[in-house]
Short mmCIF file of C-alpha atoms in Angstrom, two decimals:
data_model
loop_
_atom_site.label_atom_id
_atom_site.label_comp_id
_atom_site.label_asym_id
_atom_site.label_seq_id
_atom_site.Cartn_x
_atom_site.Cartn_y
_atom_site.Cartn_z
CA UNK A 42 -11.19 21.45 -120.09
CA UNK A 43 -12.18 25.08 -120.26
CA UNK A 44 -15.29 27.05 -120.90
CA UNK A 45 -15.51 26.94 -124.43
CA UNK A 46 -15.18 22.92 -123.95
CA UNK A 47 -17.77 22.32 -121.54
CA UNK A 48 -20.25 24.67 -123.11
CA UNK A 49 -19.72 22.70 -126.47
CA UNK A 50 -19.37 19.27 -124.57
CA UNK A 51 -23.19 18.47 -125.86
CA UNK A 52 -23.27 20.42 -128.76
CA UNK A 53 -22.37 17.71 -131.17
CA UNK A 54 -22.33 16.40 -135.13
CA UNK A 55 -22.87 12.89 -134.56
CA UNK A 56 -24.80 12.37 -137.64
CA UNK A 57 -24.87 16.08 -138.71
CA UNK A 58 -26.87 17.30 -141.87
CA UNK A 59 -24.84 18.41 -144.27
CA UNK A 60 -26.05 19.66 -147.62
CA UNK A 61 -24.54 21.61 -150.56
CA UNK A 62 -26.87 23.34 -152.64
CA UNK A 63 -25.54 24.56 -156.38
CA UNK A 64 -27.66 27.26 -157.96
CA UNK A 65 -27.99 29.50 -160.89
CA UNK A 66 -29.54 33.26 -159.68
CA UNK A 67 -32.39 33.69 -158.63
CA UNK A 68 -32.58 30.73 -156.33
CA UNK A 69 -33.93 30.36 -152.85
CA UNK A 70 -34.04 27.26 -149.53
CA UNK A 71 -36.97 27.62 -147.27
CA UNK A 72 -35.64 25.73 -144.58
CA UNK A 73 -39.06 24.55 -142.79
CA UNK A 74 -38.26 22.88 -139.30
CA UNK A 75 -34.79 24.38 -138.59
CA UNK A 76 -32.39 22.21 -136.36
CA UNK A 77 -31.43 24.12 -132.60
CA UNK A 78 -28.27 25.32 -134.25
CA UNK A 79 -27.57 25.61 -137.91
CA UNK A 80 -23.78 26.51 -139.59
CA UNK A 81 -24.81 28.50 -143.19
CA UNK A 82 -21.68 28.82 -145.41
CA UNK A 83 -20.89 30.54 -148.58
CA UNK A 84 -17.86 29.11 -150.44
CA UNK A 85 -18.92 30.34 -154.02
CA UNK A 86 -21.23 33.64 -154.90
CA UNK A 87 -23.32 35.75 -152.66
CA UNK A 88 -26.70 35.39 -150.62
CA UNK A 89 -28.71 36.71 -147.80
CA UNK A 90 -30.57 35.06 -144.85
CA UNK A 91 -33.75 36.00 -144.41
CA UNK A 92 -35.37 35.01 -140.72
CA UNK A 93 -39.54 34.84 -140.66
CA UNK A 94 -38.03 36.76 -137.19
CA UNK A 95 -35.90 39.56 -138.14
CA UNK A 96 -33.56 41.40 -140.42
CA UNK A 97 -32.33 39.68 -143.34
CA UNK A 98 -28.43 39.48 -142.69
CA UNK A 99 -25.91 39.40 -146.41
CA UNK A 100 -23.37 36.95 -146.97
CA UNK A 101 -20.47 37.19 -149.13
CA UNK A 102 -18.22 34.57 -150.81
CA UNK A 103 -15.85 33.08 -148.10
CA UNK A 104 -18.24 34.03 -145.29
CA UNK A 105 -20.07 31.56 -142.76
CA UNK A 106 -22.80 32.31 -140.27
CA UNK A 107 -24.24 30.54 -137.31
CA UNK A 108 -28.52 30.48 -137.02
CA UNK A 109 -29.68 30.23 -133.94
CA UNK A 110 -33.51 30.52 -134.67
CA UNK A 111 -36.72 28.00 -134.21
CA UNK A 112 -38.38 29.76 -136.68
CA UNK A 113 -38.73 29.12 -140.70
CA UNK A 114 -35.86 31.40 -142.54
CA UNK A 115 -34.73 31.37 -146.24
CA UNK A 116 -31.81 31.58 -147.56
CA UNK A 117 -31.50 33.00 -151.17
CA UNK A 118 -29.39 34.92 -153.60
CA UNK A 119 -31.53 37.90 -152.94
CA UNK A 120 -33.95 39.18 -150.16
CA UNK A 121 -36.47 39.08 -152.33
CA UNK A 122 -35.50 35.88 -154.54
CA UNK A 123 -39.15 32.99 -154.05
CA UNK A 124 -37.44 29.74 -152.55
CA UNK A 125 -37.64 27.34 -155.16
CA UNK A 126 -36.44 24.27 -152.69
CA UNK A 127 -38.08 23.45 -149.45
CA UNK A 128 -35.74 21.86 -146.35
CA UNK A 129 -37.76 20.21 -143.94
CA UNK A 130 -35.82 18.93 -140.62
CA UNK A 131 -34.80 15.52 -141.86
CA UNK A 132 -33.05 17.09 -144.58
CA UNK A 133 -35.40 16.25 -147.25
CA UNK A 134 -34.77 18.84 -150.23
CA UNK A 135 -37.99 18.83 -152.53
CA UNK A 136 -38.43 21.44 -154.89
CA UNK A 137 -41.48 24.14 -155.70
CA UNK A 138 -40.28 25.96 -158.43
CA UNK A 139 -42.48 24.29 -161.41
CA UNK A 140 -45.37 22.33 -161.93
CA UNK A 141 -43.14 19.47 -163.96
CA UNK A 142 -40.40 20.13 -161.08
CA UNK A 143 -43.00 19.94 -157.85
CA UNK A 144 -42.58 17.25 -155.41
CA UNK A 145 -39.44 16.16 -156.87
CA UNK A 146 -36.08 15.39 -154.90
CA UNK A 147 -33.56 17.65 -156.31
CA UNK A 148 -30.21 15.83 -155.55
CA UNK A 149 -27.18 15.35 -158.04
CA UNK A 150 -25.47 13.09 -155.87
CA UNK A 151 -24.51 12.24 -152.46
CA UNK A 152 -25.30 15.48 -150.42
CA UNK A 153 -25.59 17.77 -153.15
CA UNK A 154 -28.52 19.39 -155.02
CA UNK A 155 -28.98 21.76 -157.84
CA UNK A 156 -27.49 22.37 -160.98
CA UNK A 157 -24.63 21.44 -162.45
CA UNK A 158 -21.85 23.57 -160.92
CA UNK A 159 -19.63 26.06 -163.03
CA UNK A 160 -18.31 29.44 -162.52
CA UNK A 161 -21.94 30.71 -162.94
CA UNK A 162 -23.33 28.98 -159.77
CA UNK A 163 -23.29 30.11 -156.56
CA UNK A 164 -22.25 26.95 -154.00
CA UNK A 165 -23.71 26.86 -150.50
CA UNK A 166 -23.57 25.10 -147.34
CA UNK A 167 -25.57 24.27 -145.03
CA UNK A 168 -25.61 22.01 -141.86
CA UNK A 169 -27.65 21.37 -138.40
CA UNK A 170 -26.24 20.73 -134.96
CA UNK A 171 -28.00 18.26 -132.56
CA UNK A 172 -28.02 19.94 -128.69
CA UNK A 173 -28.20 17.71 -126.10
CA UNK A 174 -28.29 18.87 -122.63
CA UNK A 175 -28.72 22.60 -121.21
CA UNK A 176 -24.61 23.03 -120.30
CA UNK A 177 -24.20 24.67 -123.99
CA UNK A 178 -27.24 27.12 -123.00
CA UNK A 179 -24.87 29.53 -121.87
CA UNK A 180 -23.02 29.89 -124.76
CA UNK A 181 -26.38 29.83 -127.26
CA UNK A 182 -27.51 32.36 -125.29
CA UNK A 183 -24.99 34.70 -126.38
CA UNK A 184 -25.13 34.41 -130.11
CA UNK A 185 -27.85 36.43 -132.26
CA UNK A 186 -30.66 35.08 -134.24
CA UNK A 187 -27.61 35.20 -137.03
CA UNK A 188 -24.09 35.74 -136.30
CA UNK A 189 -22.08 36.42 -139.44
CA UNK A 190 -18.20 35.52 -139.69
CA UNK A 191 -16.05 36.71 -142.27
CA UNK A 192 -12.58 36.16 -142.93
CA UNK A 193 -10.17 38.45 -141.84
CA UNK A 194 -7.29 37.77 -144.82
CA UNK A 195 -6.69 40.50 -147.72
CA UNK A 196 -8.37 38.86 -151.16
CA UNK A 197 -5.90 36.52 -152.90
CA UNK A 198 -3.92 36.02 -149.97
CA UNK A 199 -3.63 32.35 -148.46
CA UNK A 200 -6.32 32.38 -145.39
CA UNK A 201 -4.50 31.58 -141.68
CA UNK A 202 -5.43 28.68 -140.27
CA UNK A 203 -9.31 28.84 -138.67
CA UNK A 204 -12.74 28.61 -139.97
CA UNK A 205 -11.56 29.41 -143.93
CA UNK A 206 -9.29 26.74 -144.17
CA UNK A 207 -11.51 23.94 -142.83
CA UNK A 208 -14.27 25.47 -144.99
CA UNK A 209 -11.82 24.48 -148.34
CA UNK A 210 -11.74 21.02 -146.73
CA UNK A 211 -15.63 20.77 -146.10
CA UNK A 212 -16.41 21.95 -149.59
CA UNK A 213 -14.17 19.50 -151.09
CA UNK A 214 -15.07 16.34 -148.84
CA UNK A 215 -19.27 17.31 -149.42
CA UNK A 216 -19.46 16.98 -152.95
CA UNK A 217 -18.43 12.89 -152.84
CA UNK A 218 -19.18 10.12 -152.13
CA UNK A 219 -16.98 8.04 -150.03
CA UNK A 220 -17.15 5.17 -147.25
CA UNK A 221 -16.74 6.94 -144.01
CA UNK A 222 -17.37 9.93 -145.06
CA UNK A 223 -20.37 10.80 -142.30
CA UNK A 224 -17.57 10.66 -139.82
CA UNK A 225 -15.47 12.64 -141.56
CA UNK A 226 -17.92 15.36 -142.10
CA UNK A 227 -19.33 15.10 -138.41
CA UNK A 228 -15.39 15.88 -137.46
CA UNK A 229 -15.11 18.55 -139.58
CA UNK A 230 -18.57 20.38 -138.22
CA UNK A 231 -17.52 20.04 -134.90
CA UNK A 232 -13.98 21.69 -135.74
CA UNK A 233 -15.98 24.61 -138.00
CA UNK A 234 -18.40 25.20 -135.07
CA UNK A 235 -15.40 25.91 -132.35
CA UNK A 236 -13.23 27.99 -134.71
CA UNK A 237 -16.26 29.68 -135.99
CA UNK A 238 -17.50 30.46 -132.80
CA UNK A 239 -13.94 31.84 -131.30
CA UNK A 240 -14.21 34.29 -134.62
CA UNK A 241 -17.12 35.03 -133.25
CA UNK A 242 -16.54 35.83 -129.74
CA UNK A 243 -13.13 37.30 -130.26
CA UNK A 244 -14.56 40.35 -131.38
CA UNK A 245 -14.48 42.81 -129.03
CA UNK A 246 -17.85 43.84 -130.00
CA UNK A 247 -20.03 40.97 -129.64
CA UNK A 248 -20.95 39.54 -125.62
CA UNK A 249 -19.43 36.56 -124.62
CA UNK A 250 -20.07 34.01 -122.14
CA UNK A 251 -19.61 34.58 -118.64
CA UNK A 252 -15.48 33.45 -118.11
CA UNK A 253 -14.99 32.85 -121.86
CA UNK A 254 -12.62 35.93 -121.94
CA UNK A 255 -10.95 35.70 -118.48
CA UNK A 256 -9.26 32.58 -120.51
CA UNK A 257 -6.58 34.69 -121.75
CA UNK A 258 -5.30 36.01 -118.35
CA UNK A 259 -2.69 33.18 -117.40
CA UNK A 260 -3.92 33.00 -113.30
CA UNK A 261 -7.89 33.61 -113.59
CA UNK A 262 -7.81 31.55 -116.92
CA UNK A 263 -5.98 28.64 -114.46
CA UNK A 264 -8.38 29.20 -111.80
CA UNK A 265 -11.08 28.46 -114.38
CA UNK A 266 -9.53 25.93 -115.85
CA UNK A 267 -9.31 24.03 -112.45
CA UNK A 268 -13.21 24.66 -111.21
CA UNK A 269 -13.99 22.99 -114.59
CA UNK A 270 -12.17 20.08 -114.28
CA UNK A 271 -12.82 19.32 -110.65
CA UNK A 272 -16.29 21.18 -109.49
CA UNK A 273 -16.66 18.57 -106.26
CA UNK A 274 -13.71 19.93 -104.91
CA UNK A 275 -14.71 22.28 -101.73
CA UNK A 276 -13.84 24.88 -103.19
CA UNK A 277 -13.36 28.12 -101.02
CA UNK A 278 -12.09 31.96 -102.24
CA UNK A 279 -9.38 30.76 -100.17
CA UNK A 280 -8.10 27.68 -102.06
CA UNK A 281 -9.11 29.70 -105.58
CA UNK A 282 -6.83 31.93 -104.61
CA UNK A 283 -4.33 29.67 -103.52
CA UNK A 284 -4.51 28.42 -107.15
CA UNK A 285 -3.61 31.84 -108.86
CA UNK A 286 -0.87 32.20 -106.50
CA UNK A 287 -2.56 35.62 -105.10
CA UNK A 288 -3.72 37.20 -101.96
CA UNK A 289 -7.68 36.44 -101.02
CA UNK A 290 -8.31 39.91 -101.92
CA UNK A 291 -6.58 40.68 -104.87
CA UNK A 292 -7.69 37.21 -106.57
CA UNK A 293 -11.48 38.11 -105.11
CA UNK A 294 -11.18 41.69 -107.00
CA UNK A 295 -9.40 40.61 -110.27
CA UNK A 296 -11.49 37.22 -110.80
CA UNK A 297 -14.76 39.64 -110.39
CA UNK A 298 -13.62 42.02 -113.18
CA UNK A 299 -12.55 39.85 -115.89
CA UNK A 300 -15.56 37.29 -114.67
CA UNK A 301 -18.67 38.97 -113.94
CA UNK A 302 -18.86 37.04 -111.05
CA UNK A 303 -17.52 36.77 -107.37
CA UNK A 304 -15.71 33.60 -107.69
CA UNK A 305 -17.81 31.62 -105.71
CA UNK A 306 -21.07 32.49 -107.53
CA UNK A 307 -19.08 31.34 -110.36
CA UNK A 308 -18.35 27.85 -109.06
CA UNK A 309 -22.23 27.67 -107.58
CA UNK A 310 -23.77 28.27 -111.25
CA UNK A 311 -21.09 26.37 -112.99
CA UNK A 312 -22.31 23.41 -110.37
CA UNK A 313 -25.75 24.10 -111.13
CA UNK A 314 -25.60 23.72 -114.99
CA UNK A 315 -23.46 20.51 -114.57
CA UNK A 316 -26.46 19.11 -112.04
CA UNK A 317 -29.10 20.23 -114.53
CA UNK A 318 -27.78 18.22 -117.13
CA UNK A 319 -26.62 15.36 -114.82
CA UNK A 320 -30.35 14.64 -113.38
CA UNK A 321 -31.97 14.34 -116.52
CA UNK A 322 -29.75 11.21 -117.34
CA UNK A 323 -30.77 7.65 -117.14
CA UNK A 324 -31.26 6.47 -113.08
CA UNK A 325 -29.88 9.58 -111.96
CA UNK A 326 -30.76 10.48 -108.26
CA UNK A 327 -30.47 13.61 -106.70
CA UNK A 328 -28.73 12.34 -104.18
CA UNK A 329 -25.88 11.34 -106.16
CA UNK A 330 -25.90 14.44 -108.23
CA UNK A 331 -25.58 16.74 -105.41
CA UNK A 332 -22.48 14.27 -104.65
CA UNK A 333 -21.00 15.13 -107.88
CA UNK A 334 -21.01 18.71 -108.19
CA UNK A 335 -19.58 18.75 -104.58
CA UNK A 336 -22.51 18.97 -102.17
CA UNK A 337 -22.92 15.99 -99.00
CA UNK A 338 -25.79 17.90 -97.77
CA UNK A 339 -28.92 17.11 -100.23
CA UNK A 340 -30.73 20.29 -98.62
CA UNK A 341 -28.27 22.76 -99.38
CA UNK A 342 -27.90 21.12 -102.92
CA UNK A 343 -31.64 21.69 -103.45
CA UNK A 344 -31.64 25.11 -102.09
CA UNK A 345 -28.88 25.82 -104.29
CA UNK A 346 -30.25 24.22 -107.56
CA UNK A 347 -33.86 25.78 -106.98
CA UNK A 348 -32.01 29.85 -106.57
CA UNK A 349 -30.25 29.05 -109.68
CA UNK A 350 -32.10 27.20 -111.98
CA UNK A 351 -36.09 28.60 -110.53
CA UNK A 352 -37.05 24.58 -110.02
CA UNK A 353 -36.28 22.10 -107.47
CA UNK A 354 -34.24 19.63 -108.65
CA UNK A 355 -36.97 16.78 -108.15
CA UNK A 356 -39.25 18.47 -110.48
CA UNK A 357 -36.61 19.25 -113.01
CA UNK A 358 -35.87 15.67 -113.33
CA UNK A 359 -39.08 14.87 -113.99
CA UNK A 360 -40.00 17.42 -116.39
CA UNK A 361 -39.87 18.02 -120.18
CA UNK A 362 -36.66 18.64 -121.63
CA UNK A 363 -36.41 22.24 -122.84
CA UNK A 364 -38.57 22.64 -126.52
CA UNK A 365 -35.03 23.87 -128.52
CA UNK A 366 -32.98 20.92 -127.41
CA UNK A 367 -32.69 17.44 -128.94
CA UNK A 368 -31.52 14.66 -126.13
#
């Protein structure tokens, strides 16, 4: 396990909404009650997304974005384009366009609406992530009300192996209808979410994560690595340093400036985000919480949790999950 895996461990497709939408310009979605996390992906034509929120961001044949917004947003083949289709949150695709065409679903089969396609359509797709848990917070956190990928291969060359190549696959697998093919599609989201995200944070522009880059370096990537797999373990600077083969000192220095973070601040949060999630789960008890992130004293795990998180652990438990998460 590493960063990237326990920040997505809740971030999942189980039952994802995919749609494809085939239109002839102008055409427009209104997409009404938008999941916690949506993928928009453009395999034929060009559009824009248009947040109630913020700037409207273009998208170009090939390209995919990842919404991170509560609030409405359209998507159409123009900034200006009227949405003719409205996408409520269970995926229900009812059209506005007309008064023969209003209040009528506007599905061609399976998971696909809109016209006929041909070379004159454009083809888009859309789908919405279900977040459970706050351990992906950190990584959601990151991302901008739209974060737009594009591929990074000359035009008419093959594409490398990464979000463009399981977007051929998604395109192809949407527009049937097959037995299993929710699975499939749920497998295929989660795999376009990771590579589209490591597109994402690979570039040295955009913020990452706290840790998500110190992956690359072969001893602070290991030391990461480790805390993940096994945060009950007493940890020390000592024994983290043992781990990178280094001096106290020179791991102390080195895992601060590709972190963020002294190393045991690190571990603390990282402990605190895994005990966030942890008490909110059926019978949990604080007690054995604090047990599993590596703490035998329940005072010092409740002192810790409450400096980290602002709450005592007793009254997160009890309260509300937070309003942009689905358990």
């Amino acid at each position: 396990m590493d960063v990237l895996d326990d920040y997505l461990a809740r971030v999942r497709a189980h039952g994802a909404v995919f749609c494809s939408t085939v239109s002839v310009p102008p055409w427009g979605l209104r997409f009404t009650e938008p999941a916690p996390l949506a993928l928009v992906a453009l395999p034929r034509g060009t559009a824009w997304i248009v947040p109630d929120d913020g700037p409207p961001a273009e998208l170009r044949q090939g390209d995919i974005a990842l919404v991170r917004t509560r609030q409405p947003y359209t998507v159409a083949d123009r900034p200006e384009s009227t949405p003719q289709v409205l996408v409520d949150g269970a995926d229900h695709c009812t059209m506005v366009g007309g008064p023969h065409e209003q209040g009528h679903n506007w599905r061609t089969a399976g998971r696909t609406i809109g016209h006929p396609a041909d070379s004159t359509t454009d083809l888009l797709i859309t789908a919405g992530y279900r977040i459970g848990g706050q351990l992906s917070r950190p990584l959601l956190d990151m991302l901008p009300p739209v974060a737009v990928v594009r591929p990074e291969h000359p035009a008419g060359a093959q594409p490398p192996p990464g979000p463009a190549a399981l977007l051929s696959l998604v395109t192809a697998e949407i527009e049937r209808d097959a037995p299993g093919q929710q699975v499939i599609l749920d497998r295929y989201l989660d795999l376009l979410l990771v590579q589209t995200l490591r597109s994402w944070f690979d570039r040295p522009d955009t913020p990452a994560p706290t840790g998500y880059r110190a992956l690359a370096d072969p001893d602070i990537g290991h030391v990461l690595r480790r805390v993940h797999e096994d945060p009950a373990r007493p940890w020390t600077v000592g024994s983290l340093a043992q781990e990178a083969g280094m001096s106290r000192t020179t791991f102390a220095r080195r895992f601060s400036a590709l972190v963020g973070l002294p190393p045991l601040t690190y571990v603390t949060q990282w402990r605190m985000a895994l005990a966030a999630d942890r008490l909110r789960a059926p019978g949990a008890t604080v007690a054995a919480v604090a047990r599993s992130v590596g703490y035998t004293d329940g005072f010092a795990f409740s002192a810790a949790f409450k400096r980290v998180q602002g709450i005592s652990p007793s009254a997160h438990r009890a309260g509300p999950p937070p309003s942009d998460t689905i358990l």
